[in-house]
Short mmCIF file of C-alpha atoms in Angstrom, two decimals:
data_model
loop_
_atom_site.label_atom_id
_atom_site.label_comp_id
_atom_site.label_asym_id
_atom_site.label_seq_id
_atom_site.Cartn_x
_atom_site.Cartn_y
_atom_site.Cartn_z
CA MET A 1 12.27 -12.07 -15.79
CA HIS A 2 10.54 -15.06 -14.23
CA LYS A 3 9.85 -15.67 -10.56
CA ILE A 4 11.98 -18.58 -9.40
CA GLY A 5 11.44 -18.52 -5.66
CA TYR A 6 11.06 -16.72 -2.35
CA PHE A 7 13.44 -15.37 0.28
CA TYR A 8 11.27 -16.41 3.24
CA THR A 9 12.51 -14.57 6.30
CA ASP A 10 11.39 -13.28 9.68
CA CYS A 11 13.32 -10.04 9.07
CA LEU A 12 10.81 -8.27 6.80
CA VAL A 13 7.30 -7.05 7.58
CA PRO A 14 4.86 -9.50 5.92
CA MET A 15 2.74 -8.31 3.01
CA VAL A 16 0.88 -9.95 0.13
CA GLY A 17 -0.81 -8.77 -3.02
CA ASN A 18 -1.58 -9.87 -6.53
CA ASN A 19 1.12 -9.97 -9.20
CA PRO A 20 2.25 -6.41 -10.01
CA TYR A 21 4.09 -7.66 -13.10
CA ALA A 22 1.00 -9.25 -14.66
CA THR A 23 1.05 -9.26 -18.44
CA ALA A 24 -2.02 -11.40 -19.07
CA GLU A 25 -5.18 -12.72 -17.41
CA GLU A 26 -3.45 -15.96 -16.36
CA ASN A 27 -0.56 -14.50 -14.41
CA SER A 28 -2.53 -11.62 -12.86
CA THR A 29 -3.86 -13.90 -10.11
CA GLU A 30 -0.44 -15.00 -8.91
CA LEU A 31 0.14 -14.13 -5.26
CA CYS A 32 3.27 -12.13 -4.47
CA ILE A 33 4.93 -11.84 -1.05
CA ASN A 34 7.46 -9.47 0.48
CA ALA A 35 10.73 -10.94 -0.84
CA GLU A 36 10.88 -12.77 -4.14
CA VAL A 37 13.62 -13.94 -6.46
CA TYR A 38 13.45 -13.47 -10.23
CA SER A 39 15.88 -14.61 -12.93
CA LEU A 40 16.91 -13.76 -16.46
CA PRO A 41 19.08 -16.69 -17.61
CA SER A 42 20.06 -15.03 -20.91
CA LYS A 43 21.85 -12.29 -18.95
CA LYS A 44 22.89 -14.57 -16.04
CA LEU A 45 20.95 -12.24 -13.81
CA VAL A 46 19.10 -13.06 -10.59
CA ALA A 47 17.14 -10.31 -8.87
CA LEU A 48 15.95 -10.21 -5.26
CA GLN A 49 12.95 -7.90 -4.91
CA LEU A 50 12.25 -6.57 -1.40
CA ARG A 51 8.78 -5.14 -1.01
CA SER A 52 8.59 -4.20 2.65
CA ILE A 53 10.61 -2.65 5.44
CA PHE A 54 12.76 -4.39 8.05
CA ILE A 55 11.43 -5.42 11.41
CA LYS A 56 13.20 -3.63 14.26
CA TYR A 57 16.72 -4.99 15.00
CA LYS A 58 16.45 -7.44 12.06
CA SER A 59 18.31 -5.54 9.35
CA LYS A 60 21.78 -6.81 10.33
CA PRO A 61 20.65 -10.49 10.58
CA PHE A 62 19.00 -10.06 7.18
CA CYS A 63 22.25 -8.80 5.63
CA GLU A 64 24.12 -11.76 7.10
CA LYS A 65 21.54 -14.25 5.75
CA LEU A 66 21.51 -12.57 2.35
CA LEU A 67 25.27 -12.51 1.95
CA SER A 68 25.64 -16.10 3.12
CA TRP A 69 23.08 -17.11 0.48
CA VAL A 70 25.01 -15.10 -2.13
CA LYS A 71 28.25 -16.80 -1.15
CA SER A 72 26.76 -20.30 -1.16
CA SER A 73 25.12 -19.66 -4.56
CA ASN A 74 28.49 -18.71 -6.05
CA CYS A 75 27.29 -15.40 -7.42
CA ALA A 76 29.94 -13.55 -9.39
CA LYS A 77 28.97 -10.24 -7.82
CA VAL A 78 26.13 -8.52 -5.99
CA ILE A 79 24.72 -5.27 -7.30
CA VAL A 80 22.79 -3.19 -4.78
CA LEU A 81 20.41 -0.58 -6.19
CA SER A 82 19.89 2.05 -3.55
CA SER A 83 19.45 5.71 -2.76
CA SER A 84 20.59 8.34 -0.29
CA HIS A 85 18.95 11.46 1.08
CA SER A 86 19.57 14.33 -1.32
CA TYR A 87 19.51 16.87 1.50
CA HIS A 88 22.75 15.39 2.90
CA ARG A 89 24.75 16.38 -0.17
CA ASN A 90 27.65 18.78 0.15
CA ASP A 91 28.19 21.70 -2.25
CA LEU A 92 30.21 19.67 -4.76
CA GLN A 93 27.64 16.89 -4.84
CA LEU A 94 24.82 19.39 -5.39
CA ARG A 95 26.53 20.55 -8.58
CA SER A 96 27.25 17.09 -10.03
CA THR A 97 25.28 14.12 -11.30
CA PRO A 98 22.97 12.57 -8.65
CA PHE A 99 24.29 9.04 -9.39
CA ARG A 100 27.11 7.38 -7.47
CA TYR A 101 28.79 3.98 -7.31
CA LEU A 102 30.79 2.05 -4.70
CA LEU A 103 32.88 -1.08 -5.09
CA THR A 104 34.21 -3.45 -2.46
CA PRO A 105 37.97 -4.14 -2.86
CA ILE A 106 37.42 -7.71 -4.12
CA VAL A 107 35.39 -6.62 -7.17
CA PRO A 108 37.28 -7.92 -10.26
CA LYS A 109 39.55 -5.50 -12.11
CA SER A 110 37.54 -5.99 -15.31
CA VAL A 111 34.42 -4.60 -13.61
CA GLN A 112 36.39 -1.73 -12.06
CA ASN A 113 37.86 -0.81 -15.48
CA ARG A 114 34.48 -1.01 -17.20
CA ILE A 115 32.89 1.28 -14.61
CA GLN A 116 35.79 3.74 -14.84
CA SER A 117 35.38 3.86 -18.62
CA LEU A 118 31.78 5.05 -18.10
CA ASN A 119 33.10 8.14 -16.29
CA TRP A 120 30.90 7.53 -13.29
CA GLU A 121 31.33 9.35 -9.99
CA GLU A 122 32.47 7.30 -7.02
CA MET A 123 30.65 7.95 -3.72
CA GLU A 124 32.72 10.46 -1.76
CA LYS A 125 33.78 10.01 1.83
CA SER A 126 32.25 12.46 4.26
CA PRO A 127 32.94 13.32 7.92
CA CYS A 128 31.97 10.41 10.15
CA ILE A 129 30.60 12.90 12.69
CA PRO A 130 29.56 15.96 10.68
CA GLU A 131 29.30 18.24 13.73
CA ILE A 132 32.95 17.75 14.66
CA ASP A 133 35.50 19.70 12.59
CA ASP A 134 38.41 17.29 12.71
CA SER A 135 36.29 14.16 12.39
CA GLU A 136 37.66 11.30 10.30
CA PHE A 137 36.25 10.69 6.86
CA CYS A 138 34.35 7.56 5.95
CA ILE A 139 31.69 6.28 3.57
CA ARG A 140 28.26 7.33 4.77
CA ILE A 141 24.97 6.56 3.02
CA PRO A 142 22.26 8.40 4.96
CA GLY A 143 18.82 7.10 4.04
CA GLY A 144 20.32 4.06 2.35
CA GLY A 145 18.83 1.46 4.67
CA ILE A 146 20.98 -1.69 4.67
CA THR A 147 23.24 -0.46 1.84
CA LYS A 148 26.11 0.57 4.12
CA THR A 149 25.83 -2.70 6.09
CA LEU A 150 25.93 -4.72 2.86
CA TYR A 151 28.94 -2.73 1.66
CA ASP A 152 30.78 -3.14 4.98
CA GLU A 153 30.00 -6.86 5.18
CA GLY A 154 31.08 -7.22 1.55
CA CYS A 155 34.41 -5.59 2.40
CA SER A 156 35.04 -7.70 5.49
CA LYS A 157 33.81 -11.03 4.04
CA GLU A 158 35.47 -10.50 0.63
CA ILE A 159 32.26 -10.52 -1.40
CA PRO A 160 32.22 -8.47 -4.62
CA VAL A 161 29.53 -5.84 -4.00
CA VAL A 162 28.75 -3.02 -6.40
CA VAL A 163 26.49 -0.30 -5.01
CA LEU A 164 24.66 1.95 -7.46
CA LEU A 165 22.75 4.77 -5.84
CA LYS A 166 20.97 8.00 -6.59
CA PHE A 167 20.51 11.03 -4.36
CA VAL A 168 16.73 11.34 -3.98
CA SER A 169 14.16 13.41 -2.13
CA GLU A 170 11.00 12.18 -0.44
CA GLY A 171 7.93 12.08 -2.62
CA ASP A 172 7.21 10.52 -5.99
CA ASN A 173 10.29 8.38 -6.60
CA ILE A 174 9.10 6.81 -9.85
CA PRO A 175 11.33 9.03 -12.04
CA ASP A 176 14.23 8.23 -9.66
CA ALA A 177 13.62 4.49 -10.08
CA LEU A 178 13.61 4.85 -13.86
CA GLY A 179 16.79 6.93 -13.66
CA LEU A 180 18.50 4.32 -11.49
CA VAL A 181 17.63 1.45 -13.80
CA GLU A 182 18.89 3.48 -16.79
CA TYR A 183 22.15 4.02 -14.84
CA LEU A 184 22.41 0.24 -14.29
CA ASN A 185 21.60 -0.39 -17.93
CA GLU A 186 24.44 1.86 -19.08
CA TRP A 187 26.77 -0.75 -17.57
CA LEU A 188 24.95 -4.08 -17.88
CA GLN A 189 23.11 -3.38 -21.15
CA ILE A 190 20.08 -5.42 -20.07
CA ILE A 191 17.99 -3.63 -22.70
CA LYS A 192 19.81 -2.41 -25.75
CA PRO A 193 18.97 1.25 -26.31
CA CYS A 194 16.87 1.49 -29.46
CA CYS A 195 18.45 4.76 -30.53
CA ASP A 196 20.84 7.39 -29.22
CA ASP A 197 18.11 9.55 -27.69
CA PRO A 198 18.30 8.91 -23.89
CA THR A 199 14.68 9.94 -23.28
CA ALA A 200 13.38 7.37 -25.76
CA SER A 201 15.11 4.44 -24.02
CA ALA A 202 13.42 5.28 -20.71
CA LEU A 203 10.09 4.37 -22.33
CA GLN A 204 11.22 0.78 -22.83
CA TRP A 205 10.81 0.07 -19.13
CA LYS A 206 7.36 -1.15 -18.02
CA MET A 207 5.84 0.21 -14.84
CA PRO A 208 4.34 -2.32 -12.42
CA SER A 209 0.66 -1.95 -11.49
CA SER A 210 1.72 -1.61 -7.84
CA TRP A 211 2.98 1.91 -8.68
CA ARG A 212 -0.52 3.12 -9.47
CA LEU A 213 -2.32 5.45 -7.06
CA LEU A 214 0.86 6.29 -5.15
CA PHE A 215 -0.90 9.14 -3.38
CA GLY A 216 -4.14 7.31 -2.62
CA SER A 217 -7.56 6.93 -4.16
CA GLY A 218 -9.39 9.38 -6.33
CA LEU A 219 -10.67 12.51 -4.64
CA PRO A 220 -14.32 12.92 -3.67
CA PRO A 221 -15.94 15.52 -5.97
CA ALA A 222 -17.64 17.04 -2.92
CA LEU A 223 -14.23 18.35 -1.83
CA PHE A 224 -14.29 21.08 -4.49
CA MET B 1 -18.72 -20.53 19.90
CA ASN B 2 -21.48 -21.07 22.48
CA SER B 3 -23.60 -23.15 20.11
CA GLY B 4 -22.07 -26.33 21.50
CA ALA B 5 -20.71 -27.46 18.15
CA TRP B 6 -17.19 -26.19 18.88
CA GLU B 7 -14.74 -27.37 21.50
CA GLU B 8 -11.82 -25.34 22.72
CA VAL B 9 -8.51 -27.05 21.99
CA GLY B 10 -5.90 -24.46 22.79
CA CYS B 11 -4.82 -20.87 22.74
CA ALA B 12 -1.80 -18.79 21.75
CA LYS B 13 -0.89 -16.25 24.39
CA LEU B 14 1.16 -13.20 23.60
CA TRP B 15 1.62 -9.67 24.81
CA ASN B 16 2.51 -6.46 23.02
CA GLU B 17 1.84 -2.77 23.47
CA TRP B 18 -1.54 -3.08 21.72
CA CYS B 19 -2.93 -5.36 24.44
CA ARG B 20 -5.56 -3.60 26.55
CA THR B 21 -4.22 -4.74 29.89
CA THR B 22 -0.98 -5.76 31.52
CA ASP B 23 -2.72 -8.15 33.88
CA THR B 24 -2.61 -11.41 31.98
CA THR B 25 -3.46 -13.69 34.91
CA HIS B 26 -6.96 -12.43 35.65
CA LEU B 27 -8.09 -11.62 32.13
CA SER B 28 -10.58 -13.96 30.50
CA PRO B 29 -8.58 -15.81 27.84
CA ALA B 30 -11.02 -15.14 25.01
CA LYS B 31 -10.49 -11.41 25.39
CA SER B 32 -6.80 -11.21 24.76
CA PHE B 33 -5.48 -14.27 23.05
CA CYS B 34 -5.84 -16.38 19.93
CA MET B 35 -8.27 -19.20 20.71
CA PHE B 36 -8.35 -22.49 18.84
CA TYR B 37 -11.50 -24.59 18.56
CA HIS B 38 -12.34 -27.72 16.66
CA LEU B 39 -15.69 -28.90 15.37
CA LYS B 40 -16.94 -31.74 17.60
CA SER B 41 -18.58 -33.50 14.65
CA ASN B 42 -15.44 -33.17 12.49
CA PRO B 43 -12.29 -32.56 14.54
CA SER B 44 -10.19 -31.93 11.45
CA VAL B 45 -11.95 -28.55 11.11
CA VAL B 46 -10.09 -26.10 13.31
CA LEU B 47 -11.09 -22.51 13.91
CA CYS B 48 -8.79 -19.83 15.20
CA GLN B 49 -10.33 -16.71 16.65
CA CYS B 50 -7.75 -13.96 16.96
CA ASN B 51 -8.77 -11.52 19.67
CA CYS B 52 -5.49 -9.72 19.93
CA TYR B 53 -3.10 -7.90 17.69
CA VAL B 54 -0.10 -10.02 16.73
CA ALA B 55 2.78 -7.55 16.28
CA GLU B 56 5.07 -7.78 13.26
CA ASP B 57 7.98 -9.14 15.31
CA GLN B 58 5.73 -11.86 16.76
CA GLN B 59 4.08 -13.05 13.52
CA TYR B 60 6.86 -15.39 12.38
CA GLN B 61 7.02 -17.14 15.77
CA TRP B 62 3.21 -17.33 15.89
CA LEU B 63 3.21 -19.09 12.52
CA GLU B 64 5.96 -21.52 13.51
CA LYS B 65 4.10 -22.39 16.73
CA VAL B 66 0.69 -22.80 15.08
CA PHE B 67 1.64 -24.40 11.77
CA GLY B 68 4.75 -26.14 13.02
CA SER B 69 2.76 -28.80 14.80
CA CYS B 70 0.12 -29.30 12.07
CA PRO B 71 0.55 -31.90 9.38
CA LYS B 72 0.70 -29.85 6.20
CA LYS B 73 -0.65 -32.60 3.96
CA ASN B 74 -4.27 -32.10 2.86
CA MET B 75 -4.49 -28.87 4.84
CA GLN B 76 -6.51 -25.98 3.55
CA VAL B 77 -6.59 -22.55 5.17
CA MET B 78 -9.23 -19.85 5.03
CA ILE B 79 -8.56 -16.41 6.54
CA LEU B 80 -11.30 -13.89 7.25
CA THR B 81 -10.35 -10.32 8.04
CA CYS B 82 -11.57 -6.74 7.79
CA ARG B 83 -10.09 -3.41 6.87
CA HIS B 84 -11.49 0.10 6.82
CA VAL B 85 -12.65 1.12 3.34
CA THR B 86 -10.29 4.12 3.33
CA ASP B 87 -7.44 1.60 3.04
CA TYR B 88 -8.78 0.54 -0.36
CA LYS B 89 -7.10 2.25 -3.28
CA THR B 90 -9.13 2.91 -6.37
CA SER B 91 -9.15 5.57 -9.05
CA GLU B 92 -12.66 6.62 -7.98
CA SER B 93 -13.17 8.31 -4.63
CA THR B 94 -13.74 5.85 -1.74
CA SER B 95 -16.93 7.71 -0.82
CA SER B 96 -18.51 6.36 -4.03
CA LEU B 97 -17.86 2.72 -3.06
CA HIS B 98 -20.71 0.61 -1.69
CA SER B 99 -19.22 -0.87 1.45
CA PRO B 100 -19.01 -3.38 2.96
CA PHE B 101 -17.59 -5.40 0.08
CA LEU B 102 -15.48 -8.54 -0.11
CA LYS B 103 -12.17 -9.10 -1.90
CA ALA B 104 -10.01 -12.23 -2.04
CA LEU B 105 -6.39 -13.30 -2.36
CA LYS B 106 -5.37 -16.93 -2.86
CA THR B 107 -2.21 -19.01 -2.96
CA GLN B 108 -1.07 -20.80 -6.07
CA ASN B 109 -2.25 -24.19 -4.78
CA PHE B 110 -5.79 -23.01 -4.02
CA LYS B 111 -7.69 -24.31 -7.01
CA GLU B 112 -11.30 -23.44 -6.09
CA PRO B 113 -12.71 -20.30 -7.65
CA PRO B 114 -12.94 -17.60 -4.95
CA CYS B 115 -16.40 -16.38 -3.85
CA CYS B 116 -15.72 -12.78 -4.74
CA PRO B 117 -13.41 -10.72 -6.99
CA LEU B 118 -9.68 -10.84 -6.32
CA LEU B 119 -7.97 -7.89 -4.67
CA GLU B 120 -6.56 -5.75 -7.44
CA GLN B 121 -3.20 -4.01 -7.38
CA PRO B 122 -2.08 -1.59 -6.01
CA ASN B 123 -3.93 -2.92 -2.94
CA ILE B 124 -1.96 -5.09 -0.54
CA VAL B 125 -2.55 -6.81 2.79
CA HIS B 126 -0.39 -6.57 5.92
CA ASP B 127 -0.32 -7.98 9.44
CA LEU B 128 -1.14 -11.52 10.53
CA PRO B 129 -3.41 -12.35 7.54
CA ALA B 130 -0.51 -11.48 5.20
CA ALA B 131 1.93 -13.49 7.32
CA VAL B 132 -0.36 -16.55 7.20
CA LEU B 133 -0.96 -16.25 3.46
CA SER B 134 2.79 -15.78 2.78
CA TYR B 135 3.55 -18.91 4.81
CA CYS B 136 0.95 -20.88 2.84
CA GLN B 137 2.25 -19.60 -0.50
CA VAL B 138 5.86 -20.52 0.30
CA TRP B 139 4.99 -23.96 1.72
CA LYS B 140 2.47 -24.63 -1.10
CA ILE B 141 -0.57 -24.92 1.18
CA PRO B 142 -3.90 -24.10 -0.52
CA ALA B 143 -5.16 -20.98 1.23
CA VAL B 144 -7.59 -18.16 0.58
CA LEU B 145 -7.95 -14.81 2.30
CA TYR B 146 -11.30 -13.05 2.32
CA LEU B 147 -10.98 -9.38 3.14
CA CYS B 148 -14.02 -7.26 3.92
CA TYR B 149 -13.68 -3.53 3.40
CA THR B 150 -16.12 -1.77 5.69
CA ASP B 151 -16.86 1.79 6.72
CA VAL B 152 -17.36 1.13 10.44
CA MET B 153 -14.73 0.92 13.14
CA LYS B 154 -16.49 -1.71 15.26
CA LEU B 155 -17.61 -5.00 13.75
CA ASP B 156 -21.37 -4.96 13.12
CA LEU B 157 -23.90 -7.35 11.65
CA ILE B 158 -23.87 -5.67 8.22
CA THR B 159 -20.14 -6.21 7.92
CA VAL B 160 -20.38 -9.80 9.08
CA GLU B 161 -23.21 -10.39 6.58
CA ALA B 162 -20.80 -9.37 3.81
CA PHE B 163 -18.98 -12.66 4.44
CA ARG B 164 -22.14 -14.64 3.62
CA PRO B 165 -21.04 -15.64 0.06
CA ILE B 166 -18.20 -17.72 1.51
CA LEU B 167 -20.68 -19.97 3.30
CA SER B 168 -21.64 -21.43 -0.09
CA SER B 169 -18.02 -22.12 -1.06
CA ARG B 170 -17.02 -25.75 -1.61
CA SER B 171 -14.98 -25.83 1.60
CA LEU B 172 -17.64 -24.47 3.90
CA LYS B 173 -20.81 -25.83 2.27
CA GLY B 174 -20.54 -29.08 4.18
CA LEU B 175 -20.25 -27.25 7.50
CA VAL B 176 -23.16 -24.84 7.24
CA LYS B 177 -26.43 -26.45 8.37
CA ASN B 178 -28.75 -24.43 6.22
CA ILE B 179 -28.77 -20.89 4.93
CA PRO B 180 -31.56 -19.34 7.10
CA GLN B 181 -29.72 -20.48 10.20
CA SER B 182 -26.44 -19.05 9.00
CA THR B 183 -27.28 -15.54 10.19
CA GLU B 184 -27.56 -16.94 13.70
CA ILE B 185 -24.17 -18.57 13.37
CA LEU B 186 -22.64 -15.35 12.10
CA LYS B 187 -24.17 -13.33 14.94
CA LYS B 188 -22.68 -15.66 17.50
CA LEU B 189 -19.22 -15.42 15.97
CA MET B 190 -19.36 -11.65 16.19
CA THR B 191 -17.19 -10.11 18.83
CA THR B 192 -16.93 -6.52 19.88
CA ASN B 193 -13.41 -6.17 18.55
CA GLU B 194 -12.45 -3.06 16.71
CA ILE B 195 -11.24 -3.44 13.20
CA GLN B 196 -7.47 -3.25 13.19
CA SER B 197 -6.39 0.01 11.74
CA ASN B 198 -4.07 2.74 12.79
CA ILE B 199 -5.57 6.16 12.26
CA TYR B 200 -2.10 7.64 12.13
CA THR B 201 -1.04 5.79 8.97
#
């Protein structure tokens, strides 16, 4: 995918670094900022990469700006790749696959049918106020950041939003990211699996250099 | 700034919880604000000395106020900042690094070769320097950030000396009188500010 632009906003904490997707000497010195847009014309895919957290009180304005950009760009649908705290799962969820999907009502029937044919699990409703016994049920995505806001705005503004999420724990989320992109690939077929072995196809995904040293620098030998 | 070559042209006042005092009327401006100076002999050279922490929810407005009124044509920006060496990620242990050392990041339109190696991934930059560099990248302004990783918490002469290579860069060569005198210039620019870092992160 090639970088085609930036989503310059006052809603995200600023950060810069060198290109984490560098493949050669020439593109390794490209500066990257906190929100960039990439495209893959062959798959009619545009990706918005967010690299930092939201500034306080700015997550709702960000969702509004994002969805208004989506609407004005005439996108067919928005796919949100997200996660939710695994410790919030109920007993049934603990025993099933960690992947879930959500669709806003306006998502085309063809997409709904395709997803149903994959035998995916839809995100279950849970008590709005867990402590109260007769609380109403609603969609909750604890730990999902702006996911619920995007879903709600998509419902109210009639924007086709597909949420794909995984229940994850804190820590090294690299395997979770690979799992989530494999989940997406099952549907969109961005990379054709080279063979039927699911573990082999995971190796087709390249890891960005920004994922290195997730837990800090090397340890001083004097520590041991 | 006392050498007589620089003239004060403005300041950006702001307050956040990091400011050392709530009394903004009696505080000497240089202590708590961002001061702007221009070179008397060449007024197109503007220096901004940031003596306060610009919080993340103030950075965008700071940029709009500062860059909004500047003509962006033919503008070039150079940012100098410091970080503690423990922020630097490398596969070796940070105790084996020879600090202070300089790293650079530049925007796409900055065509000069930088005076030191570029900052390698997975290292990134935050705060106001990142906000300025992001602004320059998006608006296609040639800009370079020089980041000094140092092992002291208060700026000292050794750390400031680490910036010496940039004095021979194409942009600054014309401004520096001669190299022996440059140490004097660097000493005068030194303030007693602590290097921005949060020991809790």
